[in-house]
Coordinates of N, CA and C in Angstrom, one line a residue:
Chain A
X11 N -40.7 -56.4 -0.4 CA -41.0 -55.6 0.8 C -39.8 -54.9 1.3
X12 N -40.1 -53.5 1.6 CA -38.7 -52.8 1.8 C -38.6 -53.2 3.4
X13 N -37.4 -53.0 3.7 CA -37.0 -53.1 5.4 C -37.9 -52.0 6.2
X14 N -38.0 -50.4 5.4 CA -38.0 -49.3 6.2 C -39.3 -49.2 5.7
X15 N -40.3 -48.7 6.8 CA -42.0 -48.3 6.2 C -42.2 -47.0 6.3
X16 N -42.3 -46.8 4.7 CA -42.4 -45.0 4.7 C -44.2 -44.9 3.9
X17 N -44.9 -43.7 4.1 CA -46.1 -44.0 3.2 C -45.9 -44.0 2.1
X18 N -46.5 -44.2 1.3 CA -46.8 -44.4 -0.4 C -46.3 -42.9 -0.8
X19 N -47.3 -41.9 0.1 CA -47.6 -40.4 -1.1 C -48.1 -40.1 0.3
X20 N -47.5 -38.3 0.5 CA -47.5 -36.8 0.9 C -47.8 -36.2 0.2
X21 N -49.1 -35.1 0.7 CA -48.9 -33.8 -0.2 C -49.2 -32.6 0.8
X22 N -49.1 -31.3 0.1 CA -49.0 -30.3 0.7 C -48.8 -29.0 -0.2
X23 N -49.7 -27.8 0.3 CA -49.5 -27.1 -0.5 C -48.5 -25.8 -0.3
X24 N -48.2 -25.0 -1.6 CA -47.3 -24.4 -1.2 C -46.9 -23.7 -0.4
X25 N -46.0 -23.0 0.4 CA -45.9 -22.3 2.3 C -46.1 -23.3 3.2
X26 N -46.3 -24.2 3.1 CA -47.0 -25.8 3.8 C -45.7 -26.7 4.6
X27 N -45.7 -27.2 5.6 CA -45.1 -27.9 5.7 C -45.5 -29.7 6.2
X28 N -44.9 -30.6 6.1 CA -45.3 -32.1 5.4 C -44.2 -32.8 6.3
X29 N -44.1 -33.9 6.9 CA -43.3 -34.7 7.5 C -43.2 -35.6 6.4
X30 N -42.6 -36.9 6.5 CA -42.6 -37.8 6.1 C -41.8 -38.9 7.1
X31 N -42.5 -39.7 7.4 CA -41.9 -41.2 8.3 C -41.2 -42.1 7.7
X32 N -40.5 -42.5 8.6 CA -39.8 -43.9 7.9 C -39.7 -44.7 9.3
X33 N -40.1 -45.7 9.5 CA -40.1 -46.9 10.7 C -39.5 -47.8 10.8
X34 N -38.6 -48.0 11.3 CA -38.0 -49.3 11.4 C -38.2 -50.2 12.6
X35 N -37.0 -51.0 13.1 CA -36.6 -51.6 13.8 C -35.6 -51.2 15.0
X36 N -35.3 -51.9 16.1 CA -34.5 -52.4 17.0 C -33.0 -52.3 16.9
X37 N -33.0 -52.7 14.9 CA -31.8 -53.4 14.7 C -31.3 -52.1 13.7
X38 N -32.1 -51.3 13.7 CA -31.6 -50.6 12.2 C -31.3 -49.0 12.5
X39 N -32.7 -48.2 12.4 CA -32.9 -47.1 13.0 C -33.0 -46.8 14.4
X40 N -33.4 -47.7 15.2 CA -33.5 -47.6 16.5 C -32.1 -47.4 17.3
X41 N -30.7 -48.6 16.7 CA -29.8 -48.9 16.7 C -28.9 -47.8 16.6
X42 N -28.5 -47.3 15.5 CA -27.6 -46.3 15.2 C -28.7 -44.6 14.5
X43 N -27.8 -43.8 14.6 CA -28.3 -42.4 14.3 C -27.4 -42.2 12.5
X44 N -27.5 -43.5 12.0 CA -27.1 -43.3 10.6 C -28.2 -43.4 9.4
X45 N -29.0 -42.6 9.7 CA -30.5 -42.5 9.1 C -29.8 -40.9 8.2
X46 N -30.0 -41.6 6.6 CA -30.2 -40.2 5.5 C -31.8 -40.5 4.5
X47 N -31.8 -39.8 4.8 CA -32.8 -39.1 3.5 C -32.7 -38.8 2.2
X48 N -33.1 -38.9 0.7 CA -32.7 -38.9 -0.1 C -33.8 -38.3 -1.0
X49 N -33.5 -37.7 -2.2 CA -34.5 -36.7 -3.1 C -34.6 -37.4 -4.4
X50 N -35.6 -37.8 -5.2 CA -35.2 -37.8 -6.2 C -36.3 -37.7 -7.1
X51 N -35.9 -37.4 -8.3 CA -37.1 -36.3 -9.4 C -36.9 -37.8 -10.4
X52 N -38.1 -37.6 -11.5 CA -37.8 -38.5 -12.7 C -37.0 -38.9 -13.5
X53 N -36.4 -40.1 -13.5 CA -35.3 -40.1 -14.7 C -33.7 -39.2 -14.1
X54 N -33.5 -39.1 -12.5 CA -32.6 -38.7 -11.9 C -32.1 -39.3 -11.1
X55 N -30.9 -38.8 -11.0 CA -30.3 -40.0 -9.7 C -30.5 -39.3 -8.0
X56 N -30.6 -40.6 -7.2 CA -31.1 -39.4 -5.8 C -30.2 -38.5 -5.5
X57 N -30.4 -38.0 -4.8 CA -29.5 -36.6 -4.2 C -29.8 -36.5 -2.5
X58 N -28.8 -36.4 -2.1 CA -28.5 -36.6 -0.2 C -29.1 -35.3 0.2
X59 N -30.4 -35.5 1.2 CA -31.1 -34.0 1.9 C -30.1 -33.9 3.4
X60 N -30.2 -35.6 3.5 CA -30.0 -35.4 5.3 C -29.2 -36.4 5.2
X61 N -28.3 -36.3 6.3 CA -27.0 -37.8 7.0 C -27.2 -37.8 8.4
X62 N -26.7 -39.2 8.8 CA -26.9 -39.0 9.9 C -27.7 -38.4 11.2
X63 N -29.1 -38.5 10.5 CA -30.5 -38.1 11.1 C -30.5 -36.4 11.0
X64 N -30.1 -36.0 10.9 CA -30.1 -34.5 10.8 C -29.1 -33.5 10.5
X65 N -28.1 -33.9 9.8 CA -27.1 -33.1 9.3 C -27.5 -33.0 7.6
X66 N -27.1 -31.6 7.5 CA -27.5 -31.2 6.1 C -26.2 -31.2 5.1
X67 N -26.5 -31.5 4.1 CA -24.9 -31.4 3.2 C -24.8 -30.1 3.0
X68 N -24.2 -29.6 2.8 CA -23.8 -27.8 1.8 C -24.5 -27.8 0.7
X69 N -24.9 -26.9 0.5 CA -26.0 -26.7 -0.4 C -27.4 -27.2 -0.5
X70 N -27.4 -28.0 0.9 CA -29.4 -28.0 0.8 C -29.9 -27.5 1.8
X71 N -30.9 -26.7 0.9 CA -32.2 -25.7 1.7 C -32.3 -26.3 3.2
X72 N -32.3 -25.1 4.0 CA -32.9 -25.5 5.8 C -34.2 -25.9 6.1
X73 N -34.8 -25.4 4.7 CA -36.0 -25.8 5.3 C -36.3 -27.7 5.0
X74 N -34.9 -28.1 4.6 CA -35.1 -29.6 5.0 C -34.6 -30.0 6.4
X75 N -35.5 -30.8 7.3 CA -34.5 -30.9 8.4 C -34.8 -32.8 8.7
X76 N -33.7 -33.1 9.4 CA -34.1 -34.7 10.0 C -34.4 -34.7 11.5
X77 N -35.0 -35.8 12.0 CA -35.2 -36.1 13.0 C -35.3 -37.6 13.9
X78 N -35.2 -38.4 14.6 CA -35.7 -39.6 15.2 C -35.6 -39.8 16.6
X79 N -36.8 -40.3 16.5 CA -37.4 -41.0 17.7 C -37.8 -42.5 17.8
X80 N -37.0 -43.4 18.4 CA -37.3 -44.8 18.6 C -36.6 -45.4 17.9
X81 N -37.6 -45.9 16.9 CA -37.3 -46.7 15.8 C -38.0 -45.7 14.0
X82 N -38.5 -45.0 14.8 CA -38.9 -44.1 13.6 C -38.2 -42.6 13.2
X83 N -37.6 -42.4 11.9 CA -37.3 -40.9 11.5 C -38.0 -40.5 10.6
X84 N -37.9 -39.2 10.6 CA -38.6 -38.2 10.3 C -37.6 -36.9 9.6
X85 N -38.5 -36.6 7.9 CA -38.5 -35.9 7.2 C -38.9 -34.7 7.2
X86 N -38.8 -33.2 7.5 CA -39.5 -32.5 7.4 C -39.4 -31.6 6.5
X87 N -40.2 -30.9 5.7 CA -39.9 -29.8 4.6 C -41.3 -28.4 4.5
X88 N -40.2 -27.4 5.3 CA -41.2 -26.2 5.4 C -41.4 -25.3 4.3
X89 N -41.9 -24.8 4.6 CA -42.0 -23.5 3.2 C -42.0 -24.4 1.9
X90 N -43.1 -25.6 1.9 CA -43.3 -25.8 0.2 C -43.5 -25.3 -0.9
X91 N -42.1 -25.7 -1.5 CA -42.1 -25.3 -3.3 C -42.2 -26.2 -3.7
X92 N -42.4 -25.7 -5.4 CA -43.2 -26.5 -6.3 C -42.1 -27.8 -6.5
X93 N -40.9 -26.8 -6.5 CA -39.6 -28.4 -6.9 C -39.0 -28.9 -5.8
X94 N -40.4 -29.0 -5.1 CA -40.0 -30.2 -3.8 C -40.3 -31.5 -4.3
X95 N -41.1 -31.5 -5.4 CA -42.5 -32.6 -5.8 C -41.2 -33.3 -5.9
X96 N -41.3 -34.5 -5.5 CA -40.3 -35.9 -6.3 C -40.6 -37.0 -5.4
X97 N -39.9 -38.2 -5.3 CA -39.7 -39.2 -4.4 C -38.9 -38.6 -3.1
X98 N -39.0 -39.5 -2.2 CA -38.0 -39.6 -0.9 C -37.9 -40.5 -0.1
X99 N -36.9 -41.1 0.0 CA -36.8 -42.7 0.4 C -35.5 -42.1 1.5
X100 N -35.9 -42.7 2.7 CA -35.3 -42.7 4.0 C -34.1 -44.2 3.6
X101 N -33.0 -44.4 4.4 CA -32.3 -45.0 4.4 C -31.3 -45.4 5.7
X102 N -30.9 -46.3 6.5 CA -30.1 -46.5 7.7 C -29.1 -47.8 7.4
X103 N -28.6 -47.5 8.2 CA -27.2 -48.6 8.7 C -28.1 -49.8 9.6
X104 N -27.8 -50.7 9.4 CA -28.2 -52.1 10.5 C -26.8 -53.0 10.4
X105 N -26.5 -53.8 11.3 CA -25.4 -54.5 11.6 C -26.5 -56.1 11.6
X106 N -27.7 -56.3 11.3 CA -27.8 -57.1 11.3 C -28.7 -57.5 9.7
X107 N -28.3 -58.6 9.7 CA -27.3 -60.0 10.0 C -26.0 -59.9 10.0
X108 N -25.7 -58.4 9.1 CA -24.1 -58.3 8.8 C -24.3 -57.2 8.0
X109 N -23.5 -56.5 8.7 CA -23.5 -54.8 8.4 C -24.2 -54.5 6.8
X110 N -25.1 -53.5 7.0 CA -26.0 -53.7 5.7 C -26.4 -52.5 5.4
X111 N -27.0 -52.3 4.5 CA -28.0 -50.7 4.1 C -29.1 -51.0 3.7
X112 N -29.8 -50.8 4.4 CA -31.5 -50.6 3.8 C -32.1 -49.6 3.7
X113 N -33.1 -49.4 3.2 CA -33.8 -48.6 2.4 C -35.2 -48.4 2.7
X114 N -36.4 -47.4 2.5 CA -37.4 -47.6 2.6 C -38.1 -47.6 1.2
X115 N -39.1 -47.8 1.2 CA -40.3 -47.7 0.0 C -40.0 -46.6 -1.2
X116 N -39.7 -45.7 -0.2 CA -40.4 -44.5 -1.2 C -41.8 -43.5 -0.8
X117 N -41.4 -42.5 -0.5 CA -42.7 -41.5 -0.7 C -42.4 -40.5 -1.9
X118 N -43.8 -40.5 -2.3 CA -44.2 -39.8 -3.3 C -44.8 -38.2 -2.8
X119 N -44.3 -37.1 -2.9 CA -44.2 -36.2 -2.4 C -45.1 -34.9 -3.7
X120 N -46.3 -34.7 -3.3 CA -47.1 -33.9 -4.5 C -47.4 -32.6 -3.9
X121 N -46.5 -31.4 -4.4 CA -46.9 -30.2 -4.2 C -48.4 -29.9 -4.6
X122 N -49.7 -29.1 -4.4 CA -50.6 -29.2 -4.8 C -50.7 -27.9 -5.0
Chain B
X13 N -15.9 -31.3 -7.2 CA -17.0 -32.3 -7.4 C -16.2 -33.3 -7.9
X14 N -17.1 -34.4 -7.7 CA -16.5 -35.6 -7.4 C -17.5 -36.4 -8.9
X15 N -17.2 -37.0 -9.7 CA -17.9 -37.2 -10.9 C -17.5 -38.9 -10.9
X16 N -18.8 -39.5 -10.9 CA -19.1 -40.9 -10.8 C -19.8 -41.5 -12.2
X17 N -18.8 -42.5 -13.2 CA -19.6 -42.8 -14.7 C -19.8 -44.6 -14.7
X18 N -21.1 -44.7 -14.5 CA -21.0 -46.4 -14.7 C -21.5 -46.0 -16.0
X19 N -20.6 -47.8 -16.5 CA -20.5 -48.0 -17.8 C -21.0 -49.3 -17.9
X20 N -21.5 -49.9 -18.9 CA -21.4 -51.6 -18.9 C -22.5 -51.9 -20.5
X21 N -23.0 -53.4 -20.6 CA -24.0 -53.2 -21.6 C -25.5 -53.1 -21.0
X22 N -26.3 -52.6 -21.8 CA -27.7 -52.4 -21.6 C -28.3 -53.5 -21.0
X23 N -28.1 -54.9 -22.1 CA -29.1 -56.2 -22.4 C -27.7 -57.2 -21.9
X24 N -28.7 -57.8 -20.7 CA -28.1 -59.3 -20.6 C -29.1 -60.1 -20.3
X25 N -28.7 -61.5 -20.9 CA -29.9 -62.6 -20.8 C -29.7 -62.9 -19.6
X26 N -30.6 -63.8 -19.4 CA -31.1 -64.3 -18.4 C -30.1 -65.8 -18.0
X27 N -29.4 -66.0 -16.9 CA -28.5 -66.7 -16.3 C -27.1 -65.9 -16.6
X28 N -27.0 -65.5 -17.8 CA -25.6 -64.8 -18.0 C -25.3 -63.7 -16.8
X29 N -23.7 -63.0 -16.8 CA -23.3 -62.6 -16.1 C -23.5 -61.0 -16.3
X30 N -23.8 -59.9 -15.2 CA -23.9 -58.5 -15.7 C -22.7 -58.2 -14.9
X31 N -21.9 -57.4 -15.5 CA -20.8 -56.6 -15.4 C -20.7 -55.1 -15.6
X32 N -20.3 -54.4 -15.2 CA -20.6 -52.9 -14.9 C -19.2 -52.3 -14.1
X33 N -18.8 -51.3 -15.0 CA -17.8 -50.7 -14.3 C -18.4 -49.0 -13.7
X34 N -17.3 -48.6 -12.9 CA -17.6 -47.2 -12.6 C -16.4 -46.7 -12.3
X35 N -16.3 -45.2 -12.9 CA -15.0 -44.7 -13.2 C -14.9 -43.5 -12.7
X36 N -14.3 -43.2 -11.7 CA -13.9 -42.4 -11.3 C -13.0 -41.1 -11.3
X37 N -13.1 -40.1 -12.4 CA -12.1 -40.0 -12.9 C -11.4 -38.2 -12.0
X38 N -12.0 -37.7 -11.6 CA -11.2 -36.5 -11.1 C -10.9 -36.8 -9.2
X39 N -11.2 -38.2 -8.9 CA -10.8 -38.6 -7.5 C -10.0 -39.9 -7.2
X40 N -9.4 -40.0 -6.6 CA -8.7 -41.3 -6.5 C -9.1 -42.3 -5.0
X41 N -10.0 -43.2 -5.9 CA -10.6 -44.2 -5.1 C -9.7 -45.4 -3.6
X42 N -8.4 -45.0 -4.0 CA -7.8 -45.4 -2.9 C -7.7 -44.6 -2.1
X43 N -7.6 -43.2 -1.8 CA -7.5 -41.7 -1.1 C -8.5 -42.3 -0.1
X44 N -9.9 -43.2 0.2 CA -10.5 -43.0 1.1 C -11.9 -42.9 0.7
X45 N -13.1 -43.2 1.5 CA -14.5 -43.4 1.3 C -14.7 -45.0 0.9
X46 N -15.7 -45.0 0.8 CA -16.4 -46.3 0.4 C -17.2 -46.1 -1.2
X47 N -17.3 -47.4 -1.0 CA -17.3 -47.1 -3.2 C -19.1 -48.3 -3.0
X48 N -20.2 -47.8 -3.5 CA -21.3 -48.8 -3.0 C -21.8 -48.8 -4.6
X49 N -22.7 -49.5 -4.4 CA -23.9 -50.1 -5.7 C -25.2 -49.9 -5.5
X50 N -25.6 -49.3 -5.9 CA -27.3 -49.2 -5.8 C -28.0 -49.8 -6.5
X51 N -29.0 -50.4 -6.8 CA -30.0 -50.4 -7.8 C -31.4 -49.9 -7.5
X52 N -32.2 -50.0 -9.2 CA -33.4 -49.3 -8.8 C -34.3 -50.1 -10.0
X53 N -35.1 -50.9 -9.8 CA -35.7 -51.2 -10.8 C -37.1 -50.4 -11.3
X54 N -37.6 -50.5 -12.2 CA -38.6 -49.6 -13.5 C -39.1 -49.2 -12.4
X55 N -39.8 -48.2 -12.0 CA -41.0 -47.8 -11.1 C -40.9 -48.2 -10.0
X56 N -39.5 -49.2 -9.2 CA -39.9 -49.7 -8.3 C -38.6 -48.2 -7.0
X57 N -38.3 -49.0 -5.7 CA -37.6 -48.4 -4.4 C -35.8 -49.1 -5.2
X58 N -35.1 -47.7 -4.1 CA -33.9 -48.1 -4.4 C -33.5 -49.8 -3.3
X59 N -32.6 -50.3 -3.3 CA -31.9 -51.1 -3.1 C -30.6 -51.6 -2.8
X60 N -29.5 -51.2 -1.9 CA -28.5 -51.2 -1.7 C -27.4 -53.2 -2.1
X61 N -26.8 -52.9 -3.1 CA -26.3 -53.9 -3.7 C -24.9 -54.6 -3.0
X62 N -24.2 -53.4 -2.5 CA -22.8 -54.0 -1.6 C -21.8 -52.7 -2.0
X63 N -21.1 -52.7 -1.3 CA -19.8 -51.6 -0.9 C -18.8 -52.0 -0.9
X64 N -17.5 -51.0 -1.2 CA -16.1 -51.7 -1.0 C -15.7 -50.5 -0.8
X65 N -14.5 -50.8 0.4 CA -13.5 -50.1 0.7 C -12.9 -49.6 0.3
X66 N -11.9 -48.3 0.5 CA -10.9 -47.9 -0.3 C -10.0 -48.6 0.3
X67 N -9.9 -49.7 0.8 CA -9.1 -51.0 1.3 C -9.5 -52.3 0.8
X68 N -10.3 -52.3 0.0 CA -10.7 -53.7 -0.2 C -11.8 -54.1 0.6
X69 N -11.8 -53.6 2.0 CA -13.1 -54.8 2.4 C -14.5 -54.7 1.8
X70 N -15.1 -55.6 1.6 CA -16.6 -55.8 0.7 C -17.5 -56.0 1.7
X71 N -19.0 -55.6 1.3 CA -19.9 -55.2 2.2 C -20.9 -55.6 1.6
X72 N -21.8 -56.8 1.5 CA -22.7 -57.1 0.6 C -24.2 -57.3 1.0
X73 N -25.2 -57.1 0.6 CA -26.5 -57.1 0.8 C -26.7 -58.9 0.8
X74 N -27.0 -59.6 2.2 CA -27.4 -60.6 2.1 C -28.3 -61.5 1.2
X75 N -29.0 -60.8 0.8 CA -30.0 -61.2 -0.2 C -29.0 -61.6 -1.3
X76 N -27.9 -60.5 -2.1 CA -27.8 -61.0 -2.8 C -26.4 -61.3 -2.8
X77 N -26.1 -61.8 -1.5 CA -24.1 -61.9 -1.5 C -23.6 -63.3 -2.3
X78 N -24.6 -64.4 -2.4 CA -24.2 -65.1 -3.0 C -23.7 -65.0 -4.9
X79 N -24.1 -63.8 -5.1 CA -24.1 -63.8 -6.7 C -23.0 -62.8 -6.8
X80 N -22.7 -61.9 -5.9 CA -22.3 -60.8 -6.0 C -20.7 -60.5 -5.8
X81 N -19.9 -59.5 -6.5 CA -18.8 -59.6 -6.5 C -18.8 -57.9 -6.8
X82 N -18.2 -57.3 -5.4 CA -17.8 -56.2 -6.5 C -16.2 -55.9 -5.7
X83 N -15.1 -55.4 -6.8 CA -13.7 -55.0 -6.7 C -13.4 -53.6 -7.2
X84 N -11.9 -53.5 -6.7 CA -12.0 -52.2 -7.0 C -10.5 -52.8 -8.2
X85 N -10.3 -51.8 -9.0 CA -8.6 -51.9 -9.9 C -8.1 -50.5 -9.5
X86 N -7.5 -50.4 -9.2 CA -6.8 -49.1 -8.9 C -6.2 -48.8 -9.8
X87 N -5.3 -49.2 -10.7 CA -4.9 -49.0 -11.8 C -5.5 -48.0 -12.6
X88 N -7.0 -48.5 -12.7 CA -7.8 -47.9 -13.8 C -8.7 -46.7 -13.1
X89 N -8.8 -46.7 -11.8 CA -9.3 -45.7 -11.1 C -10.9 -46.2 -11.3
X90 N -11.5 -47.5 -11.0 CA -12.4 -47.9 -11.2 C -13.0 -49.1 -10.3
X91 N -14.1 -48.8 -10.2 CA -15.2 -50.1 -9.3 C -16.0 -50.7 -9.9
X92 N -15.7 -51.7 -9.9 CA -16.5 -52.8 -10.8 C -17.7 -53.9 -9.7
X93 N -19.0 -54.3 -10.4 CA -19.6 -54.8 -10.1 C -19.8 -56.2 -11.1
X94 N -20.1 -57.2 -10.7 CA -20.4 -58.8 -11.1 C -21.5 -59.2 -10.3
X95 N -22.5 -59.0 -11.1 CA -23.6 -60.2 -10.7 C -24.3 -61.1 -11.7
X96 N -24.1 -62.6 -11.3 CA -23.6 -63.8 -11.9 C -25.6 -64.4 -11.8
X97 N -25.9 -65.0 -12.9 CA -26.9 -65.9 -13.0 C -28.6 -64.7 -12.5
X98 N -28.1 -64.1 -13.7 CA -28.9 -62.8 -13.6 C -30.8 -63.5 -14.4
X99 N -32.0 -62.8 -13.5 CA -33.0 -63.0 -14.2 C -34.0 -61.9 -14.3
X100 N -35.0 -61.8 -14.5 CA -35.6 -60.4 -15.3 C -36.0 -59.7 -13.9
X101 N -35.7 -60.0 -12.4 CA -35.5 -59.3 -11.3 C -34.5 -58.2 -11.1
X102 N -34.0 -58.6 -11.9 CA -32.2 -57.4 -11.7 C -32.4 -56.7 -12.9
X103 N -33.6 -56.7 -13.5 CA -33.0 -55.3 -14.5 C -33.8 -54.1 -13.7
X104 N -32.5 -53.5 -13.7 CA -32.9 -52.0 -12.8 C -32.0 -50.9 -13.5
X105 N -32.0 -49.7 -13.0 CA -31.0 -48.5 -13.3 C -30.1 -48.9 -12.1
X106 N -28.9 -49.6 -12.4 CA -27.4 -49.5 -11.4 C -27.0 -48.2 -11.2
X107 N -26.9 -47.6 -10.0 CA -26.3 -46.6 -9.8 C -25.0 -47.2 -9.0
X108 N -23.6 -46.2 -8.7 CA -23.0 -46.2 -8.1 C -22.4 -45.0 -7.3
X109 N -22.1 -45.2 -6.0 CA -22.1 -44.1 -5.2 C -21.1 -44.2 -4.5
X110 N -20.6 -42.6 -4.1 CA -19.7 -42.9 -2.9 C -20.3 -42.4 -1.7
X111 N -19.7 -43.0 -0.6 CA -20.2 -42.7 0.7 C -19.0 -43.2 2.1
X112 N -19.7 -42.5 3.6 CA -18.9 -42.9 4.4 C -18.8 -44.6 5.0
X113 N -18.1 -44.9 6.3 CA -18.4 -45.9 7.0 C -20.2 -45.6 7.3
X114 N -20.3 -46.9 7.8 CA -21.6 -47.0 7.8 C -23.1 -46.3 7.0
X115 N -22.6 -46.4 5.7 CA -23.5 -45.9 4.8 C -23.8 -44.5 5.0
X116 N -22.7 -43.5 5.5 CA -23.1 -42.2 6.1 C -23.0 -41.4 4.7
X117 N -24.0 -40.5 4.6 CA -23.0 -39.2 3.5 C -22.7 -39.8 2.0
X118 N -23.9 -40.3 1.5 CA -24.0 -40.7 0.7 C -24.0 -39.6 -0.6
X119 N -22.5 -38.8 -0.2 CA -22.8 -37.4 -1.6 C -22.4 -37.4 -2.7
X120 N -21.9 -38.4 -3.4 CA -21.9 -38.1 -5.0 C -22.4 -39.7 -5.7
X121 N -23.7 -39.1 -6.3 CA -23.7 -40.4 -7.4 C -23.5 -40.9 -8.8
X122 N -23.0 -41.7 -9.7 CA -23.3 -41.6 -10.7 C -24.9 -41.5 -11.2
X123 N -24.8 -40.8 -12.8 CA -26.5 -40.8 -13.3 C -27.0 -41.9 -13.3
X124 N -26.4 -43.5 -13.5 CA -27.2 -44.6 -13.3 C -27.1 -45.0 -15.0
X125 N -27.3 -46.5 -14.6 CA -27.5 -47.3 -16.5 C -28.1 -48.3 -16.4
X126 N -28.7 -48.4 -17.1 CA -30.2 -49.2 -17.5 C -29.7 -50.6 -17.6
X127 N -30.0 -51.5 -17.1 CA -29.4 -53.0 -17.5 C -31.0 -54.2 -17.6
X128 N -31.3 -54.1 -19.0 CA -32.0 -55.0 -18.8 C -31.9 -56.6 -19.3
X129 N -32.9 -57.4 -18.7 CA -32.5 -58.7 -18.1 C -33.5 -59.3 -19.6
X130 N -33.1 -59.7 -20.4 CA -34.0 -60.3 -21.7 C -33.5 -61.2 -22.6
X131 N -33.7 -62.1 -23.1 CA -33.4 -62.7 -23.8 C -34.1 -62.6 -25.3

């Protein structure tokens, strides 16, 4: 069972835009604003959308953006294209038990 | 760009030791960042393994700190991982990555290598 609870599967059609949640805790996301986001297609390695809840790397599309509130962050991707479809697993900083990185589940993201 | 190659063998049995290097070769791993381990098993979520310093300090995923060892050689421009009394749980695609303090900016990874756990 992952630390971070993200849904299974997103979909959305194309021009569409789709959130995606990730929920934590007290100790994790709630905690620090070190929540990234991550992309990844079949047979690929992930690729960084978002750092630190809402900063974009160079070179990725605006229409990814981050966000958080509480204990929960948030994925968002406007203007759906087709090669959005892949996985996306949220990720944060927790200091407990002892400075750590967890991870969520995984959403499965289906352009339709 | 920053180019990340883990290397190691495919197949290790079950109790034996998995070893895996990652080589770094147009950055120099003491310059700064943190040097991490990911895994990912068949179909399943990623998993953060443990981190090290471009100082040495180690950062390990409680779950699995007891088995786990990862160093850097500077020498060879490489980060090595050791995980000891391996079972058909740990066969995943090991990635390795670099990133900031506190797991920030996780932007360059290796493609990842298959390590499975069989006898």
């Amino acid at each position: 069972q992952s630390a971070l609870t993200q849904p299974a599967s997103v979909s959305g059609s194309p021009g569409q835009s789709i959130t995606i949640s990730c929920t934590g805790t007290s100790s994790d996301i709630g905690a620090y604003n070190y929540v990234s986001w991550y992309q990844q297609h079949p047979g690929k390695a992930p690729k960084l959308m978002i750092y630190e809840v809402s900063n974009r790397p160079s070179g990725v599309s605006d229409r990814f953006s981050g966000s958080k509130s509480g204990n929960t962050a948030s994925l968002t991707i406007s203007g759906l294209q087709a090669e959005d479809e892949a996985d996306y697993y949220c990720s944060s900083y927790t200091n407990s038990p002892t400075p750590n990185w967890v991870f969520g589940g995984g959403t499965k993201l289906t352009v339709l | 760009q920053v180019q990340l190659q883990e290397s190691g063998p495919g197949l290790v049995k079950p109790s034996e030791t998995l070893s895996l290097t990652c080589a770094v070769p147009a950055y120099s791993i003491s310059s700064g960042y943190y040097w991490g381990w990911i895994r990912q098993p068949p179909g399943k979520g990623l998993e953060w393994i443990g981190s090290i310093s471009h100082s040495g300090t180690t950062y390990y995923n409680p779950s699995l700190k007891s088995r786990v060892t990862i160093s850097v050689d500077t020498s060879k421009n490489q980060v090595s991982l050791t995980l000891r009394f391996v079972t058909a749980a740990d066969t995943a695609v090991y990635y390795c990555a670099r990133h900031l303090a506190y797991a920030s900016r996780t932007d360059y990874w290796g493609q990842g290598t298959l390590v499975t756990v069989s006898s």
